Coordinates of C-alpha atoms in Angstrom, one line a residue:
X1 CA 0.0 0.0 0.0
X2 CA 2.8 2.6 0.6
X3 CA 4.4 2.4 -3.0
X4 CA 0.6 4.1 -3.7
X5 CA 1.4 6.9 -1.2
X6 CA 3.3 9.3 -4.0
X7 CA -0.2 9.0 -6.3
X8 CA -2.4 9.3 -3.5
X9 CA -0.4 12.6 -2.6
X10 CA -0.3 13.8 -7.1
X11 CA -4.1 13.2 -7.0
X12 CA -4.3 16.3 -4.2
X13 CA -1.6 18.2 -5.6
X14 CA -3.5 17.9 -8.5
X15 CA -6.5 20.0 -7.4
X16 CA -4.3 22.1 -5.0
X17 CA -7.5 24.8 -4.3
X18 CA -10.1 22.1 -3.2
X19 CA -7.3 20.4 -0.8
X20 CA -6.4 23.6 0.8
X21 CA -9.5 24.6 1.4
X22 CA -10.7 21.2 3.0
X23 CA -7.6 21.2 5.1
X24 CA -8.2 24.6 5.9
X25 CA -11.8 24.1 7.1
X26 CA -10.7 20.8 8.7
X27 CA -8.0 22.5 10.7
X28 CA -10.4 25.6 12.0
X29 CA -13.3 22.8 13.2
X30 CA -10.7 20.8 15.3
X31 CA -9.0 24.1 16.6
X32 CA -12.9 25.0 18.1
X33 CA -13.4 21.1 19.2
X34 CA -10.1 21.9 21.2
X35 CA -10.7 25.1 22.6
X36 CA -14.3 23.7 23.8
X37 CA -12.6 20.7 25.5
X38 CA -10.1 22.6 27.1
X39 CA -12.8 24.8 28.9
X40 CA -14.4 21.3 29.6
X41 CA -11.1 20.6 31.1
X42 CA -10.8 23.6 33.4
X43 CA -14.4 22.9 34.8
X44 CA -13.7 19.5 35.6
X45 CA -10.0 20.1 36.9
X46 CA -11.9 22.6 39.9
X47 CA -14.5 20.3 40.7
X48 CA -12.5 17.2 40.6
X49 CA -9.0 18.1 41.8
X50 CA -6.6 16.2 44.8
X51 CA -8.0 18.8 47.5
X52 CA -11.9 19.4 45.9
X53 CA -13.2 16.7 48.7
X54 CA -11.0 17.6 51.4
X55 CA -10.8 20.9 51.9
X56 CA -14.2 22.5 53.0
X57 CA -15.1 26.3 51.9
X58 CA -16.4 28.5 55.0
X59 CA -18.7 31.8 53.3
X60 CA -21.2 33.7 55.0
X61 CA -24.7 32.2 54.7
X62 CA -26.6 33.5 51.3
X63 CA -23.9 35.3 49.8
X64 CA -22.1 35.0 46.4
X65 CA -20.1 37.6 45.1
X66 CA -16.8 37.9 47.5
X67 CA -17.5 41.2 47.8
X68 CA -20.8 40.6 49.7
X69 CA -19.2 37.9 52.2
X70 CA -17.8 39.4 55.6
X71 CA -17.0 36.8 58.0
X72 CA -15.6 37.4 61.5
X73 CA -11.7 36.3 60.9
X74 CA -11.8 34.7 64.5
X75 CA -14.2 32.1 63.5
X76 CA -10.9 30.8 62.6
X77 CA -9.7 30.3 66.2
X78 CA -13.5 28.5 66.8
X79 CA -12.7 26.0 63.7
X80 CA -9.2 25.2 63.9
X81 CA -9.6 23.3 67.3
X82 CA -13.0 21.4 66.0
X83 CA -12.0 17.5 65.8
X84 CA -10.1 17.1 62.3
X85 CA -9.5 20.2 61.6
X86 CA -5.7 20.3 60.2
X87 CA -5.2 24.0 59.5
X88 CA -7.8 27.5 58.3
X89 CA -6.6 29.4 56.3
X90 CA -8.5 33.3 55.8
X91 CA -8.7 34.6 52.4
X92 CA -9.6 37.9 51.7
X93 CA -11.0 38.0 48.3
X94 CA -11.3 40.9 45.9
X95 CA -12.6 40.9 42.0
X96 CA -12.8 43.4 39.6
X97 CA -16.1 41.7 37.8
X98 CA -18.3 39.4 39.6
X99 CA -20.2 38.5 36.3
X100 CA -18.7 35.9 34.0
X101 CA -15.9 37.8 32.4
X102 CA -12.6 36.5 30.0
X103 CA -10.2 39.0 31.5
X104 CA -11.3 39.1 35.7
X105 CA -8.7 40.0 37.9
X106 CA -8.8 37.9 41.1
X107 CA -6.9 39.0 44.1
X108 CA -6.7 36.7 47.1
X109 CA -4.9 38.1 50.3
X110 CA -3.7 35.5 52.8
X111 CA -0.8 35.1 55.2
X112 CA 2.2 34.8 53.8
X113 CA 3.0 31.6 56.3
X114 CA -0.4 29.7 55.1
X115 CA 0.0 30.7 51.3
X116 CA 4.0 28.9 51.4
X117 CA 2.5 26.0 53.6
X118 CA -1.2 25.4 51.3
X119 CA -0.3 27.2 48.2
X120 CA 2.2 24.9 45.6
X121 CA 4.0 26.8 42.9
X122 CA 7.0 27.5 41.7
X123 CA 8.5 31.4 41.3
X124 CA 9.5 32.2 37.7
X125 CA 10.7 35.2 38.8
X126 CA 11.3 37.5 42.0
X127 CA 11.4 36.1 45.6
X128 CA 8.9 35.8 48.1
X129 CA 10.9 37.0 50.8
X130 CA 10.9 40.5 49.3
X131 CA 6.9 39.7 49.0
X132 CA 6.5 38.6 52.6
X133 CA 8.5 42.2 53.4
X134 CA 6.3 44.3 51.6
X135 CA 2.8 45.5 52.6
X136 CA 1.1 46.3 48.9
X137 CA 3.6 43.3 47.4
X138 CA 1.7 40.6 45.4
X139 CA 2.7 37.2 43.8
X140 CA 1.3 37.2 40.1
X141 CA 0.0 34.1 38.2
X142 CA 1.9 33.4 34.9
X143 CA -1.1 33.6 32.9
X144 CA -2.2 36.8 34.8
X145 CA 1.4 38.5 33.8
X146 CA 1.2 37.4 30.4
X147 CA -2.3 38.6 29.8
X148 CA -1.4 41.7 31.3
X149 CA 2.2 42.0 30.0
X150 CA 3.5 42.3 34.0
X151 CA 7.2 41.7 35.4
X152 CA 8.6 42.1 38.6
X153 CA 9.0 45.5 40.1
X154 CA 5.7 46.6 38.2
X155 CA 3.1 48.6 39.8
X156 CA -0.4 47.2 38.8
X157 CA -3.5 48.8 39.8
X158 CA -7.1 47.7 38.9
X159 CA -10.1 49.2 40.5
X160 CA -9.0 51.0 43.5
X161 CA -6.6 48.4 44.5
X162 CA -2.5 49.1 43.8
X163 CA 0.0 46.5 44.2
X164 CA 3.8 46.2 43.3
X165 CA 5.0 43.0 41.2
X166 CA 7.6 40.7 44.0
X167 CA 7.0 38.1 41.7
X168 CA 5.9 35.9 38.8
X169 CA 4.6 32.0 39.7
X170 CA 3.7 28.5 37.8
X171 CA 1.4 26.5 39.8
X172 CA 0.5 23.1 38.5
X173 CA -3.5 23.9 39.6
X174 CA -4.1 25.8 36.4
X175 CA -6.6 28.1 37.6
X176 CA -4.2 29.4 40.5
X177 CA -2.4 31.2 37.7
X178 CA -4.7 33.3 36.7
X179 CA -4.7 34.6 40.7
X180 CA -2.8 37.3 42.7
X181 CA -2.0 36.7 45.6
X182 CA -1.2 39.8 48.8
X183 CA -0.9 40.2 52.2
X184 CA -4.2 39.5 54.0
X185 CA -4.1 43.1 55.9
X186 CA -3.2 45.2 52.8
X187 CA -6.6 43.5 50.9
X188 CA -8.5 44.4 54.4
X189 CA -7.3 47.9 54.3
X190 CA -7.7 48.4 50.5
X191 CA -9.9 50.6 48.6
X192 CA -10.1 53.4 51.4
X193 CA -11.8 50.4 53.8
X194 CA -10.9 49.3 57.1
X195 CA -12.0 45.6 57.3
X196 CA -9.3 44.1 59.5
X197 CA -10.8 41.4 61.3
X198 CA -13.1 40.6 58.7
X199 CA -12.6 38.3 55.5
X200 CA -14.3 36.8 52.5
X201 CA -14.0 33.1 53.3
X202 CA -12.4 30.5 55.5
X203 CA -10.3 27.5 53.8
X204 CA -10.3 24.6 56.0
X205 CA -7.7 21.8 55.7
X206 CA -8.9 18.4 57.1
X207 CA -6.9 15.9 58.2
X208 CA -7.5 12.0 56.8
X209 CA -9.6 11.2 59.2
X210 CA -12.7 14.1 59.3
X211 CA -15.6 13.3 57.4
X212 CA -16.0 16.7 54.9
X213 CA -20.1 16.1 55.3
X214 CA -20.1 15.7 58.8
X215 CA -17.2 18.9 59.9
X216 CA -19.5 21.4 57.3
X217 CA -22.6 20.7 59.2
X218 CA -20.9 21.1 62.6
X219 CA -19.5 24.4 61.4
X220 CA -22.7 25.9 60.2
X221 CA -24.3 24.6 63.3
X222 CA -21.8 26.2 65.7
X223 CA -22.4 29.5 64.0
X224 CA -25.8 29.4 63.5
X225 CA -27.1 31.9 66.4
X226 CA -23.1 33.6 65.8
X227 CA -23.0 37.1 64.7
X228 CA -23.0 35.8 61.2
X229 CA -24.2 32.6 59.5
X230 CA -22.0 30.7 57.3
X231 CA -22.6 27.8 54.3
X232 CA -20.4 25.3 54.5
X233 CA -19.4 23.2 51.4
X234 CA -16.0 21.1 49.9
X235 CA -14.0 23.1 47.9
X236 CA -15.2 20.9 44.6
X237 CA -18.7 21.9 45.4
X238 CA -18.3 25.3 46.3
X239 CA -17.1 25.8 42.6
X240 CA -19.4 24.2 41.1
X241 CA -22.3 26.1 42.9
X242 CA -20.7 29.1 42.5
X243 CA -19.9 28.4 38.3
X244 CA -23.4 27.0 37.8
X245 CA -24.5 29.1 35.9
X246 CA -21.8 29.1 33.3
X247 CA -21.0 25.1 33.4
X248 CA -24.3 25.2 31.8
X249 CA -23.3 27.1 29.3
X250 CA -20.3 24.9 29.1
X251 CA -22.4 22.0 29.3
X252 CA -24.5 23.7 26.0
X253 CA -21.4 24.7 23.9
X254 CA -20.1 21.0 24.2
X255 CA -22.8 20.2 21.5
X256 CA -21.0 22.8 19.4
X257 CA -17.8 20.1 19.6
X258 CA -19.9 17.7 18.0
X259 CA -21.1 19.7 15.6
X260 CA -17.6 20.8 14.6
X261 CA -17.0 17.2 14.3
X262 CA -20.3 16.8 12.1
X263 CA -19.0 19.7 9.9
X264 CA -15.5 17.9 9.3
X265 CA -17.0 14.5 8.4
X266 CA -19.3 16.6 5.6
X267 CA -16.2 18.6 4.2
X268 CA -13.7 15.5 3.6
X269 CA -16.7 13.4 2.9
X270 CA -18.0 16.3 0.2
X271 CA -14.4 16.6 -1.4
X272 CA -13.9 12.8 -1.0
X273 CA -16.9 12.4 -3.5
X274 CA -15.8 14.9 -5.9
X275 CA -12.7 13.5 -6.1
X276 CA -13.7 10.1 -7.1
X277 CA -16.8 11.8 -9.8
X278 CA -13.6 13.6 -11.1
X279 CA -12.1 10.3 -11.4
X280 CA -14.1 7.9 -13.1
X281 CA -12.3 6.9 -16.2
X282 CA -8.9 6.9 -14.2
X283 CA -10.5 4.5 -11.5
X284 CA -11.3 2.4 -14.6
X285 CA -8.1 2.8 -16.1
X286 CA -6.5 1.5 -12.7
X287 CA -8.8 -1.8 -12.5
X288 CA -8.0 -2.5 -16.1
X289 CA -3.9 -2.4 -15.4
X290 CA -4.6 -5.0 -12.5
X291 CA -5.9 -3.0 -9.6
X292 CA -8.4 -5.3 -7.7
X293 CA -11.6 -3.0 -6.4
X294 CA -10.3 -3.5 -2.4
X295 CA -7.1 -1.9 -3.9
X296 CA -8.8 1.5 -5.3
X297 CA -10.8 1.1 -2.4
X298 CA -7.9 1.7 0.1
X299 CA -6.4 4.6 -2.2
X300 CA -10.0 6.5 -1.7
X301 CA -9.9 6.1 2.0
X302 CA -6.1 7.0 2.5
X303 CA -7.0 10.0 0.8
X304 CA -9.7 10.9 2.6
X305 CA -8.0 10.1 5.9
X306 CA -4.6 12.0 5.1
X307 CA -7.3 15.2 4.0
X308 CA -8.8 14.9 7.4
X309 CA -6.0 14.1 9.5
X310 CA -3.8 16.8 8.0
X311 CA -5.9 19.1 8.8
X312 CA -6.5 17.8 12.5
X313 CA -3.0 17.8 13.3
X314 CA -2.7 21.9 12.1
X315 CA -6.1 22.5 14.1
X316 CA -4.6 20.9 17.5
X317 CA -1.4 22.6 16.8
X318 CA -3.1 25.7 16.6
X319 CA -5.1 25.3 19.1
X320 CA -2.1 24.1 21.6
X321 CA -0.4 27.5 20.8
X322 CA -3.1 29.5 21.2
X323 CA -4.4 28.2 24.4
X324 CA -0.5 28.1 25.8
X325 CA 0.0 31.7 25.1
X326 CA -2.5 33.7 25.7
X327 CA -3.2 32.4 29.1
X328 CA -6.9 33.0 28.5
X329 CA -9.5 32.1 31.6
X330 CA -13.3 33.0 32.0
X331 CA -13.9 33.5 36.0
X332 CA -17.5 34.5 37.6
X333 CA -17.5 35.7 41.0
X334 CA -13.7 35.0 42.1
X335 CA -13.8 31.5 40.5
X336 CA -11.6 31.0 37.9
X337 CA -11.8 28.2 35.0
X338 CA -8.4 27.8 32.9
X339 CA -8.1 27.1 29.3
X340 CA -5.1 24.7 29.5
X341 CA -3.5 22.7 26.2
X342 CA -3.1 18.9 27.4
X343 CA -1.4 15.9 25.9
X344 CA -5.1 14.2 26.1
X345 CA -6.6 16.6 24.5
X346 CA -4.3 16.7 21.4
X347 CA -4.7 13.0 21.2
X348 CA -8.7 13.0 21.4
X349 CA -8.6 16.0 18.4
X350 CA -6.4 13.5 16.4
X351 CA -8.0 10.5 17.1
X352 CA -11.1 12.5 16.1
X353 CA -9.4 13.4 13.0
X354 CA -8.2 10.3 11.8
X355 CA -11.6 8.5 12.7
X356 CA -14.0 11.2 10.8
X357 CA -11.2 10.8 8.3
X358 CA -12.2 6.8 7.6
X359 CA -16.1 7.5 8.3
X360 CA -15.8 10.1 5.6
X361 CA -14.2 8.0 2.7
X362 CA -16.0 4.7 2.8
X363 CA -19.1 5.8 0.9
X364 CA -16.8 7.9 -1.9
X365 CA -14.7 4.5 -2.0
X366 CA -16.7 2.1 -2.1
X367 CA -18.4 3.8 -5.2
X368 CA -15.1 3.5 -7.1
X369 CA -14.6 0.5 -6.3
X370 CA -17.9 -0.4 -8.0
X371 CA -17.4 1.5 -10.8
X372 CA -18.4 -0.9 -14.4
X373 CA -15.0 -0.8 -16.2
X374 CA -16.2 -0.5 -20.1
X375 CA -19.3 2.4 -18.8
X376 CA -16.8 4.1 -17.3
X377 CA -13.9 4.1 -20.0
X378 CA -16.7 5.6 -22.0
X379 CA -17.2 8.6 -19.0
X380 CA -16.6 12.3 -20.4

C-alpha cells in the first residue's frame, strides 16, 4: 500500500484549491473542538481536583459575590480546634467583575506563612521574601502576567486596589495562575476600607480522618445563632455552585464540539466524493492495469484520511499554541476556570481526525470500487 502513497499525494496536488481549502476548514473545526474541550477541562479540573473533597469552603450564609461575604476572621480560632480540623486558612477576596468575564482580575490576600505551607508553585521570577517584606507586594499568576504584559518591580493597579509586582509563579493547579495573591491586611485595608478582622472566606484543611459532610454541618451549626451565618461546602462543590450558571453554558457549547466534528465529516466526505466523480475513467483505467476493487478502495480512503488528519493535526497545533499563550480564563465571582493545552486533548482532536477521516471516505470508495469498467472508460 505505501508504493501508492506518492499518487495518493499527485491526485491532491493535483487539485491544490479544493485540498487547501478542505484542510483549511478541517484545521479551524478541530481548533474549536479543542478550545471547547479545554474549557471542559478547566471545569472538571476545579470540581474534581486532589483537594476538591478535602478541603471545605467556610462563606457567609446567602452570599455569592466575594464582595458581599464578611466573616468574623476569628471564627478561625473557633474552627481550627473542631476535631479534624488540620489548618484554616483566611482569604480575603477581591474581584474586579463578579459576572462571568474572559479577563477578571482575582486578588486573594492570605498570610504569607499559610500561602508557602497550602499554596504549591514555583516562582518564575522574583522572591517571596521581598513579597513577605512588603505591605502592597503581590505574587502574580503566569497567565495573569502574560495577559497583562506584567514583570517584577511593576506597579499594577485595577479598580481601587494598587500592588507592586515581588513576583511571577507557575502552579500546576491551572486556575491558581490566573490569581494574585497579597498580604491579607493590605486587601482588608484596600480601597479606602478598614475591614481588618473581617474576610471573604475561610479554607479549612482536614486531616484523613474528618468526614468533609459531617465537619461542614458542625460548622454551620456552631455558627448558626453567631453574629454571622455561614454555608459550608467542599472546595469541589463550592465551585461548582458558585460556576453553575456558566457550566451550563459549558455543558451547551459541548454540543457545538460535536457539531464541529459533524462539519468535518461533511467537508472530507463532500471533497472525497468529488474526487472520485472527477475520477471515473482513471479509476477504470487502474482496475484495467490489474488494480483489484479492495485496492482502489484503500487509495479512496487514505485519501480521505490523510485530507482529514492533515488538517486535525494543524487544528490541534493551533489550538495548543493559542491556548499556551494567551493564558486566557473566564472567572464568575472569584472563580476561575483555565483554558489549558493537554497531551489528552491533542490525542482525542487526532484521534477525532483520523476516525472522521475513515467514516468520511468509505461511501466515496466504495463507489469507485464499483465503478463498471467499459461504462466508465466511456465517462466524459
Amino acid at each position: 500500500m505505501f508504493k501508492f502513497i506518492p499518487y495518493v499525494l499527485k491526485s491532491l496536488w493535483r487539485h491544490r484549491a479544493r485540498t487547501l481549502l478542505t484542510v483549511s476548514g478541517t484545521a479551524v473545526a478541530l481548533l474549536v473542538f479543542c478550545f471547547i474541550g479545554a474549557v471542559q477541562q478547566g471545569l472538571l479540573a476545579l470540581t474534581a481536583g486532589e483537594d476538591a473533597g478535602r478541603t471545605l469552603i467556610v462563606f457567609q450564609e446567602n452570599r455569592f459575590c466575594p464582595q458581599s461575604s464578611r466573616l468574623p476572621q476569628d471564627y478561625e480560632r473557633t474552627i481550627s480546634k473542631m476535631a479534624g480540623v488540620q489548618d484554616v486558612v483566611p482569604i480575603k477576596v477581591f474581584t474586579n467583575n463578579c459576572r462571568a468575564s474572559l479577563d477578571s482580575i482575582v486578588f486573594q490576600g492570605i498570610q504569607p506563612e499559610k500561602i508557602k505551607a497550602w499554596r504549591d508553585f514555583d516562582l518564575q521570577s522574583g522572591d517571596f521574601s521581598s513579597f513577605a517584606a512588603q505591605d502592597d507586594a503581590a505574587l502574580v499568576g503566569a497567565d495573569v502576567a502574560t495577559r497583562r504584559d506584567l514583570n517584577v518591580g511593576d506597579k499594577f493597579t485595577i479598580g481601587d486596589v494598587s500592588v507592586v509586582i515581588r513576583g511571577v509563579y507557575q502552579s500546576p493547579v491551572a486556575a491558581e495562575n490566573n490569581l494574585i495573591f497579597t498580604q491579607l491586611e493590605f486587601l482588608q485595608r484596600a480601597r479606602g476600607a478598614n475591614e481588618v478582622g473581617t474576610v471573604t472566606q475561610l479554607e479549612v484543611h482536614l486531616n484523613d480522618s474528618a468526614d468533609p459532610e459531617t465537619l461542614a454541618k458542625q460548622i454551620d451549626q456552631e455558627f448558626k445563632s453567631g453574629p454571622v451565618a455561614t454555608t459550608t461546602r467542599t472546595k469541589g462543590m463550592f465551585q461548582a455552585d458558585t460556576l453553575a450558571d456558566l457550566a451550563e453554558l459549558i455543558g451547551f457549547v459541548h454540543w457545538l464540539g460535536y457539531a464541529c466534528v459533524g462539519l468535518v465529516l461533511s467537508l472530507v466526505a463532500t471533497t472525497t466524493v468529488m474526487a472520485v466523480q472527477d475520477r471515473i475513467k482513471e479509476h477504470a483505467v487502474l482496475q484495467t492495469l490489474g488494480l483489484r476493487p479492495l485496492r482502489v478502495f484503500s487509495l479512496i480512503l487514505t485519501e480521505s484520511l490523510l485530507l482529514s488528519t492533515i488538517g486535525g493535526i494543524l487544528g490541534v497545533a493551533g489550538s495548543a499554541l493559542l491556548l499556551s499563550s494567551s493564558g486566557m480564563s473566564v472567572a464568575a465571582e472569584g472563580v476561575t476556570i483555565a483554558f489549558e493545552p493537554s497531551l489528552a486533548l491533542a490525542i482525542q482532536g487526532i484521534v477525532v481526525a483520523v476516525v472522521v477521516g475513515i467514516l468520511a471516505g468509505i461511501t466515496p470508495g466504495w463507489q469507485a470500487s464499483r465503478t463498471e469498467i467499459v461504462p466508465a472508460l466511456r465517462h466524459a
